[in-house]
PDB file of C-alpha atoms in Angstrom:
ATOM      1  CA  LEU A  30      23.830   1.972  41.158  1.00 59.00           C
ATOM      2  CA  GLN A  31      26.774   4.459  40.504  1.00 63.00           C
ATOM      3  CA  ALA A  32      26.542   7.275  38.077  1.00 66.00           C
ATOM      4  CA  GLN A  33      28.875   6.600  34.995  1.00 59.00           C
ATOM      5  CA  LEU A  34      29.025   8.681  31.799  1.00 61.00           C
ATOM      6  CA  ARG A  35      31.106   6.361  29.810  1.00 60.00           C
ATOM      7  CA  GLY A  36      33.000   3.157  29.574  1.00 61.00           C
ATOM      8  CA  ARG A  37      31.977  -0.279  30.810  1.00 67.00           C
ATOM      9  CA  PRO A  38      29.376  -0.094  33.541  1.00 66.00           C
ATOM     10  CA  THR A  39      30.913  -0.768  36.939  1.00 68.00           C
ATOM     11  CA  LEU A  40      29.555  -3.589  38.991  1.00 66.00           C
ATOM     12  CA  ALA A  41      29.996  -1.450  42.404  1.00 72.00           C
ATOM     13  CA  ARG A  42      27.144  -0.318  44.200  1.00 80.00           C
ATOM     14  CA  TYR A  43      26.339   2.478  46.709  1.00 86.00           C
ATOM     15  CA  HIS A  44      25.344   0.621  50.146  1.00 89.00           C
ATOM     16  CA  TYR A  45      25.201   3.776  52.432  1.00 90.00           C
ATOM     17  CA  ALA A  46      24.303   7.430  52.566  1.00 91.00           C
ATOM     18  CA  THR A  47      25.707  10.422  54.671  1.00 92.00           C
ATOM     19  CA  VAL A  48      23.183  13.072  55.291  1.00 93.00           C
ATOM     20  CA  PHE A  49      24.199  16.551  56.366  1.00 94.00           C
ATOM     21  CA  VAL A  50      21.372  18.787  57.535  1.00 93.00           C
ATOM     22  CA  ASP A  51      22.027  22.408  57.699  1.00 92.00           C
ATOM     23  CA  HIS A  52      20.137  23.691  61.118  1.00 89.00           C
ATOM     24  CA  PHE A  53      19.844  27.201  60.033  1.00 89.00           C
ATOM     25  CA  SER A  54      18.218  26.583  56.729  1.00 91.00           C
ATOM     26  CA  GLY A  55      16.926  23.016  57.013  1.00 90.00           C
ATOM     27  CA  LEU A  56      18.644  22.075  53.756  1.00 92.00           C
ATOM     28  CA  GLU A  57      19.655  18.487  53.255  1.00 93.00           C
ATOM     29  CA  TYR A  58      22.643  17.100  51.300  1.00 94.00           C
ATOM     30  CA  VAL A  59      23.142  13.521  50.405  1.00 95.00           C
ATOM     31  CA  HIS A  60      26.547  11.955  49.710  1.00 94.00           C
ATOM     32  CA  LEU A  61      26.507   8.048  48.547  1.00 93.00           C
ATOM     33  CA  HIS A  62      29.382   5.958  49.099  1.00 91.00           C
ATOM     34  CA  GLU A  63      30.204   1.966  49.075  1.00 90.00           C
ATOM     35  CA  THR A  64      31.568   1.427  52.407  1.00 89.00           C
ATOM     36  CA  ASN A  65      30.841   2.947  55.943  1.00 87.00           C
ATOM     37  CA  ASP A  66      34.325   3.789  57.080  1.00 90.00           C
ATOM     38  CA  ALA A  67      36.167   6.851  58.168  1.00 89.00           C
ATOM     39  CA  ASP A  68      37.590   7.567  54.665  1.00 91.00           C
ATOM     40  CA  SER A  69      34.100   7.501  53.181  1.00 92.00           C
ATOM     41  CA  ILE A  70      32.849   9.862  55.688  1.00 92.00           C
ATOM     42  CA  LEU A  71      35.709  11.949  55.046  1.00 93.00           C
ATOM     43  CA  ALA A  72      34.974  12.272  51.421  1.00 93.00           C
ATOM     44  CA  ALA A  73      31.398  12.813  52.071  1.00 94.00           C
ATOM     45  CA  LYS A  74      32.277  15.832  54.490  1.00 95.00           C
ATOM     46  CA  LEU A  75      34.622  17.182  51.757  1.00 95.00           C
ATOM     47  CA  ALA A  76      31.667  16.936  49.188  1.00 94.00           C
ATOM     48  CA  PHE A  77      29.204  18.747  51.361  1.00 95.00           C
ATOM     49  CA  GLU A  78      31.877  21.638  51.758  1.00 95.00           C
ATOM     50  CA  ARG A  79      32.686  21.847  48.252  1.00 94.00           C
ATOM     51  CA  TYR A  80      28.928  22.206  47.427  1.00 92.00           C
ATOM     52  CA  ALA A  81      28.488  24.833  50.353  1.00 93.00           C
ATOM     53  CA  HIS A  82      31.778  26.802  49.234  1.00 93.00           C
ATOM     54  CA  GLY A  83      30.481  26.761  45.629  1.00 89.00           C
ATOM     55  CA  HIS A  84      27.470  28.708  47.127  1.00 87.00           C
ATOM     56  CA  HIS A  85      29.861  31.011  49.439  1.00 90.00           C
ATOM     57  CA  VAL A  86      28.703  29.306  52.450  1.00 92.00           C
ATOM     58  CA  LYS A  87      31.363  28.379  55.111  1.00 93.00           C
ATOM     59  CA  ILE A  88      30.737  25.334  57.357  1.00 93.00           C
ATOM     60  CA  SER A  89      31.884  26.127  61.000  1.00 94.00           C
ATOM     61  CA  HIS A  90      30.394  23.418  63.097  1.00 94.00           C
ATOM     62  CA  TYR A  91      29.407  19.584  63.102  1.00 93.00           C
ATOM     63  CA  HIS A  92      27.052  18.012  65.589  1.00 91.00           C
ATOM     64  CA  CYS A  93      27.110  14.463  64.967  1.00 87.00           C
ATOM     65  CA  ASP A  94      26.388  11.004  66.767  1.00 83.00           C
ATOM     66  CA  ASN A  95      29.064   8.848  68.302  1.00 78.00           C
ATOM     67  CA  GLY A  96      29.588   6.319  65.251  1.00 78.00           C
ATOM     68  CA  ILE A  97      32.031   6.672  62.568  1.00 84.00           C
ATOM     69  CA  PHE A  98      32.046  10.507  63.026  1.00 86.00           C
ATOM     70  CA  ALA A  99      34.051  10.035  66.400  1.00 84.00           C
ATOM     71  CA  ASP A 100      36.717   8.642  64.601  1.00 86.00           C
ATOM     72  CA  ASN A 101      40.130  10.625  64.985  1.00 90.00           C
ATOM     73  CA  LEU A 102      40.484  11.111  61.063  1.00 91.00           C
ATOM     74  CA  PHE A 103      37.109  12.930  60.945  1.00 90.00           C
ATOM     75  CA  LYS A 104      37.890  15.110  63.994  1.00 91.00           C
ATOM     76  CA  SER A 105      41.400  15.907  62.861  1.00 93.00           C
ATOM     77  CA  ALA A 106      39.875  17.045  59.418  1.00 93.00           C
ATOM     78  CA  CYS A 107      37.630  19.359  61.261  1.00 94.00           C
ATOM     79  CA  ARG A 108      40.442  20.747  63.316  1.00 94.00           C
ATOM     80  CA  ALA A 109      42.463  21.335  60.526  1.00 94.00           C
ATOM     81  CA  ALA A 110      39.646  23.429  58.656  1.00 93.00           C
ATOM     82  CA  GLY A 111      39.094  25.293  61.857  1.00 94.00           C
ATOM     83  CA  GLN A 112      35.656  23.824  62.441  1.00 94.00           C
ATOM     84  CA  THR A 113      34.339  22.785  65.869  1.00 94.00           C
ATOM     85  CA  THR A 114      32.446  19.463  66.768  1.00 92.00           C
ATOM     86  CA  SER A 115      29.728  18.249  69.218  1.00 90.00           C
ATOM     87  CA  PHE A 116      28.487  14.612  69.780  1.00 86.00           C
ATOM     88  CA  CYS A 117      25.421  13.117  70.962  1.00 82.00           C
ATOM     89  CA  GLY A 118      25.375  10.895  74.006  1.00 64.00           C
ATOM     90  CA  VAL A 119      25.684   7.317  73.692  1.00 64.00           C
ATOM     91  CA  ASN A 120      22.707   5.861  72.704  1.00 60.00           C
ATOM     92  CA  ALA A 121      20.996   9.484  72.710  1.00 59.00           C
ATOM     93  CA  HIS A 122      19.834   9.759  69.298  1.00 60.00           C
ATOM     94  CA  HIS A 123      17.288  12.413  70.426  1.00 63.00           C
ATOM     95  CA  GLN A 124      20.057  14.771  70.742  1.00 58.00           C
ATOM     96  CA  SER A 125      20.459  15.060  67.078  1.00 68.00           C
ATOM     97  CA  GLY A 126      16.715  14.824  66.525  1.00 70.00           C
ATOM     98  CA  LYS A 127      16.497  17.145  63.645  1.00 78.00           C
ATOM     99  CA  ALA A 128      18.845  15.234  61.642  1.00 79.00           C
ATOM    100  CA  GLU A 129      17.568  11.940  62.478  1.00 84.00           C
ATOM    101  CA  LYS A 130      13.888  13.166  61.546  1.00 87.00           C
ATOM    102  CA  ARG A 131      15.508  14.053  58.344  1.00 86.00           C
ATOM    103  CA  ILE A 132      17.083  11.166  57.332  1.00 88.00           C
ATOM    104  CA  ARG A 133      13.776   9.258  58.018  1.00 92.00           C
ATOM    105  CA  ASP A 134      11.767  11.620  55.865  1.00 93.00           C
ATOM    106  CA  LEU A 135      14.290  11.183  53.140  1.00 93.00           C
ATOM    107  CA  HIS A 136      14.226   7.393  53.288  1.00 93.00           C
ATOM    108  CA  ASP A 137      10.258   7.690  53.225  1.00 95.00           C
ATOM    109  CA  SER A 138      10.171   9.913  50.373  1.00 95.00           C
ATOM    110  CA  ALA A 139      12.670   8.070  48.378  1.00 95.00           C
ATOM    111  CA  ARG A 140      11.179   4.645  49.088  1.00 96.00           C
ATOM    112  CA  SER A 141       7.531   6.078  47.815  1.00 96.00           C
ATOM    113  CA  MET A 142       9.145   7.223  44.742  1.00 95.00           C
ATOM    114  CA  LEU A 143      10.731   3.974  43.990  1.00 96.00           C
ATOM    115  CA  ILE A 144       7.529   2.132  44.741  1.00 96.00           C
ATOM    116  CA  LEU A 145       5.472   4.585  42.433  1.00 95.00           C
ATOM    117  CA  ALA A 146       8.049   4.054  39.580  1.00 95.00           C
ATOM    118  CA  LYS A 147       8.342   0.173  39.953  1.00 94.00           C
ATOM    119  CA  HIS A 148       4.678   0.020  39.784  1.00 93.00           C
ATOM    120  CA  ASN A 149       4.341   2.010  36.593  1.00 94.00           C
ATOM    121  CA  TRP A 150       7.203   0.724  34.890  1.00 94.00           C
ATOM    122  CA  PRO A 151       8.586  -2.740  36.477  1.00 92.00           C
ATOM    123  CA  ALA A 152      10.409  -3.781  33.659  1.00 90.00           C
ATOM    124  CA  ALA A 153      12.945  -0.876  34.082  1.00 91.00           C
ATOM    125  CA  ILE A 154      12.885   0.327  37.664  1.00 94.00           C
ATOM    126  CA  THR A 155      15.147  -1.405  40.150  1.00 92.00           C
ATOM    127  CA  PRO A 156      16.081  -0.853  43.990  1.00 92.00           C
ATOM    128  CA  HIS A 157      19.483  -0.304  42.778  1.00 90.00           C
ATOM    129  CA  LEU A 158      18.090   3.523  42.011  1.00 93.00           C
ATOM    130  CA  TRP A 159      17.577   4.104  45.537  1.00 94.00           C
ATOM    131  CA  GLY A 160      20.750   6.449  45.762  1.00 93.00           C
ATOM    132  CA  PHE A 161      19.391   8.833  43.111  1.00 94.00           C
ATOM    133  CA  ALA A 162      15.842   8.678  44.621  1.00 96.00           C
ATOM    134  CA  MET A 163      17.522   9.754  47.880  1.00 94.00           C
ATOM    135  CA  THR A 164      19.328  12.525  46.315  1.00 95.00           C
ATOM    136  CA  TYR A 165      16.304  13.727  44.395  1.00 95.00           C
ATOM    137  CA  ALA A 166      14.028  13.794  47.517  1.00 95.00           C
ATOM    138  CA  ALA A 167      16.578  15.938  49.152  1.00 95.00           C
ATOM    139  CA  MET A 168      16.717  18.410  46.341  1.00 94.00           C
ATOM    140  CA  ILE A 169      12.925  18.463  46.238  1.00 94.00           C
ATOM    141  CA  ARG A 170      12.670  19.014  49.856  1.00 93.00           C
ATOM    142  CA  GLY A 171      15.281  21.776  49.606  1.00 92.00           C
ATOM    143  CA  SER A 172      12.967  23.611  46.931  1.00 92.00           C
ATOM    144  CA  THR A 173       9.858  23.299  48.761  1.00 91.00           C
ATOM    145  CA  LEU A 174       8.085  25.734  51.338  1.00 89.00           C
ATOM    146  CA  ARG A 175       7.640  24.637  54.836  1.00 84.00           C
ATOM    147  CA  GLU A 176       4.249  25.428  56.392  1.00 84.00           C
ATOM    148  CA  GLY A 177       4.893  29.162  57.855  1.00 85.00           C
ATOM    149  CA  ASP A 178       7.988  29.949  55.852  1.00 87.00           C
ATOM    150  CA  LYS A 179       8.496  32.562  53.305  1.00 90.00           C
ATOM    151  CA  ARG A 180      11.544  31.039  51.610  1.00 93.00           C
ATOM    152  CA  THR A 181      12.704  27.317  50.843  1.00 93.00           C
ATOM    153  CA  PRO A 182      15.509  25.809  52.596  1.00 93.00           C
ATOM    154  CA  LEU A 183      17.389  26.405  49.349  1.00 92.00           C
ATOM    155  CA  GLN A 184      16.891  30.135  49.310  1.00 93.00           C
ATOM    156  CA  LYS A 185      17.656  30.420  53.165  1.00 93.00           C
ATOM    157  CA  PHE A 186      21.178  28.390  52.618  1.00 93.00           C
ATOM    158  CA  LEU A 187      21.951  30.701  49.779  1.00 90.00           C
ATOM    159  CA  ASP A 188      20.450  33.709  51.343  1.00 89.00           C
ATOM    160  CA  THR A 189      18.417  34.567  48.130  1.00 88.00           C
ATOM    161  CA  ASP A 190      15.090  35.367  47.220  1.00 87.00           C
ATOM    162  CA  ASP A 191      15.422  33.808  43.793  1.00 85.00           C
ATOM    163  CA  ALA A 192      12.691  30.937  43.923  1.00 82.00           C
ATOM    164  CA  PRO A 193      13.481  27.714  42.182  1.00 80.00           C
ATOM    165  CA  THR A 194      11.862  26.661  38.931  1.00 83.00           C
ATOM    166  CA  ILE A 195       9.348  24.170  39.944  1.00 86.00           C
ATOM    167  CA  LYS A 196       8.868  23.038  36.233  1.00 88.00           C
ATOM    168  CA  HIS A 197      11.872  21.370  36.095  1.00 90.00           C
ATOM    169  CA  PHE A 198      11.181  18.732  38.689  1.00 93.00           C
ATOM    170  CA  HIS A 199       9.363  15.525  37.349  1.00 94.00           C
ATOM    171  CA  THR A 200       8.204  12.121  38.365  1.00 95.00           C
ATOM    172  CA  PHE A 201      11.070  10.101  39.435  1.00 96.00           C
ATOM    173  CA  GLY A 202      12.079   7.072  37.162  1.00 95.00           C
ATOM    174  CA  CYS A 203       9.430   8.267  34.513  1.00 95.00           C
ATOM    175  CA  PRO A 204      10.450   7.502  30.846  1.00 95.00           C
ATOM    176  CA  VAL A 205      12.546  10.471  29.056  1.00 94.00           C
ATOM    177  CA  TYR A 206      12.568  10.587  25.464  1.00 94.00           C
ATOM    178  CA  ASN A 207      15.951  11.924  24.383  1.00 90.00           C
ATOM    179  CA  LEU A 208      16.544  13.519  21.207  1.00 87.00           C
ATOM    180  CA  HIS A 209      19.038  11.210  19.075  1.00 78.00           C
ATOM    181  CA  PRO A 210      22.736  12.868  19.336  1.00 76.00           C
ATOM    182  CA  LYS A 211      23.248  13.371  15.451  1.00 70.00           C
ATOM    183  CA  LEU A 212      20.054  15.532  15.578  1.00 80.00           C
ATOM    184  CA  GLN A 213      21.462  17.596  18.765  1.00 77.00           C
ATOM    185  CA  SER A 214      24.615  18.205  17.117  1.00 74.00           C
ATOM    186  CA  GLY A 215      22.838  19.436  14.056  1.00 72.00           C
ATOM    187  CA  THR A 216      23.553  16.470  11.838  1.00 77.00           C
ATOM    188  CA  SER A 217      20.853  14.789   9.803  1.00 76.00           C
ATOM    189  CA  LEU A 218      19.857  11.063  10.317  1.00 73.00           C
ATOM    190  CA  PRO A 219      20.405   8.542   7.470  1.00 69.00           C
ATOM    191  CA  ASN A 220      16.740   8.776   6.565  1.00 74.00           C
ATOM    192  CA  LYS A 221      13.449   9.930   7.915  1.00 78.00           C
ATOM    193  CA  TRP A 222      12.249   6.472   8.985  1.00 77.00           C
ATOM    194  CA  CYS A 223      14.861   6.415  11.702  1.00 76.00           C
ATOM    195  CA  ASP A 224      13.998   6.881  15.576  1.00 78.00           C
ATOM    196  CA  ARG A 225      14.404  10.510  16.164  1.00 82.00           C
ATOM    197  CA  ALA A 226      14.794   9.774  20.267  1.00 87.00           C
ATOM    198  CA  ARG A 227      15.796   7.063  22.457  1.00 89.00           C
ATOM    199  CA  ILE A 228      13.981   6.071  25.592  1.00 92.00           C
ATOM    200  CA  GLU A 229      15.706   6.513  28.887  1.00 93.00           C
ATOM    201  CA  ILE A 230      14.892   6.778  32.685  1.00 95.00           C
ATOM    202  CA  PHE A 231      14.531  10.026  34.699  1.00 95.00           C
ATOM    203  CA  LEU A 232      16.779   9.960  37.798  1.00 95.00           C
ATOM    204  CA  GLY A 233      16.569  13.561  39.146  1.00 93.00           C
ATOM    205  CA  LEU A 234      18.336  16.846  38.239  1.00 92.00           C
ATOM    206  CA  SER A 235      22.238  17.315  38.149  1.00 88.00           C
ATOM    207  CA  ARG A 236      23.983  19.060  40.892  1.00 85.00           C
ATOM    208  CA  GLU A 237      26.757  20.099  38.497  1.00 83.00           C
ATOM    209  CA  HIS A 238      24.409  21.819  35.944  1.00 82.00           C
ATOM    210  CA  ALA A 239      21.599  24.131  35.251  1.00 80.00           C
ATOM    211  CA  GLN A 240      18.596  23.119  36.976  1.00 82.00           C
ATOM    212  CA  SER A 241      16.956  22.347  33.354  1.00 86.00           C
ATOM    213  CA  VAL A 242      19.288  19.501  32.960  1.00 89.00           C
ATOM    214  CA  PRO A 243      18.180  16.180  34.239  1.00 92.00           C
ATOM    215  CA  LEU A 244      20.141  13.019  34.805  1.00 93.00           C
ATOM    216  CA  VAL A 245      18.960  10.171  32.761  1.00 93.00           C
ATOM    217  CA  LEU A 246      19.939   6.463  32.638  1.00 93.00           C
ATOM    218  CA  ASN A 247      20.258   4.770  29.373  1.00 90.00           C
ATOM    219  CA  PRO A 248      18.931   1.107  30.165  1.00 88.00           C
ATOM    220  CA  ASP A 249      20.528  -0.509  27.137  1.00 86.00           C
ATOM    221  CA  THR A 250      24.229   0.819  27.987  1.00 85.00           C
ATOM    222  CA  GLY A 251      23.706   1.295  31.828  1.00 85.00           C
ATOM    223  CA  LEU A 252      25.287   4.638  31.588  1.00 87.00           C
ATOM    224  CA  VAL A 253      24.103   7.756  33.281  1.00 89.00           C
ATOM    225  CA  SER A 254      24.351  11.527  31.662  1.00 88.00           C
ATOM    226  CA  PRO A 255      23.185  14.872  31.823  1.00 89.00           C
ATOM    227  CA  GLN A 256      20.911  15.642  29.169  1.00 89.00           C
ATOM    228  CA  PHE A 257      18.987  18.741  27.863  1.00 89.00           C
ATOM    229  CA  HIS A 258      17.061  17.979  24.756  1.00 88.00           C
ATOM    230  CA  VAL A 259      14.569  15.574  26.655  1.00 90.00           C
ATOM    231  CA  THR A 260      10.784  15.214  26.751  1.00 92.00           C
ATOM    232  CA  HIS A 261       9.284  13.602  30.220  1.00 94.00           C
ATOM    233  CA  ASP A 262       6.347  11.085  30.180  1.00 93.00           C
ATOM    234  CA  GLU A 263       5.105  12.175  33.811  1.00 92.00           C
ATOM    235  CA  ARG A 264       2.342   9.478  33.637  1.00 92.00           C
ATOM    236  CA  PHE A 265       4.197   6.622  32.286  1.00 94.00           C
ATOM    237  CA  GLU A 266       1.615   6.575  29.434  1.00 91.00           C
ATOM    238  CA  THR A 267       4.186   5.479  26.647  1.00 91.00           C
ATOM    239  CA  VAL A 268       5.367   2.052  28.369  1.00 89.00           C
ATOM    240  CA  ASP A 269       3.851  -1.010  29.507  1.00 79.00           C
ATOM    241  CA  MET A 270       3.117  -1.481  33.051  1.00 71.00           C
ATOM    242  CA  GLN A 271       3.034  -5.072  33.329  1.00 65.00           C
ATOM    243  CA  LEU A 272       6.405  -7.465  33.476  1.00 59.00           C
ATOM    244  CA  PRO A 273       7.214  -8.860  30.023  1.00 54.00           C
TER     245      PRO A 273
END
């Protein structure tokens, strides 16, 4: 499923994910794309570098496997940006063991979150949400202390001692009650008997807003939007756990 704020929901779906792992901090960045070609990989590279640049971090080197990253388009983009590249040997994925392990960990985390959400709310959760689960898993891992470390991967990447606010993390796929737009804008509802909130699905935190702003999916419209005036039902207590 692709995030879409307005308009008619698209039928396009993400089928691939490129995962960048910072070897110094251990931070992971997930970029989703529809096709597995050089243009998509280049778009993923640019997205990761925009994210890094927004935090005053400069990417100087890429270590990749011999797949699509060996395409001339990707190598030319690295040279143009003054970056160096190195590659694993053919069928020697162990030479990029850190990235391979993180990809597996993210896959397992996302799968676990989707299965839990599907078990608790089968009428609303589908495998099409896998991309949001992957991205959210990376955000959780980036904000979690590793054994023996004093700073999270995100703190190391940003070179800061400011700790992430854990209270903003919630159970993936849980019901979210979003305050009616009229009440958010200070306008009254037609009468006191109208619903004051609409039920939506929690898909993780927005990368483009404050950490207190989650991404939510409206199951009626199929649109995904960042919302602030929300209440989370972490235990799925307000929805039917059985299929209709």
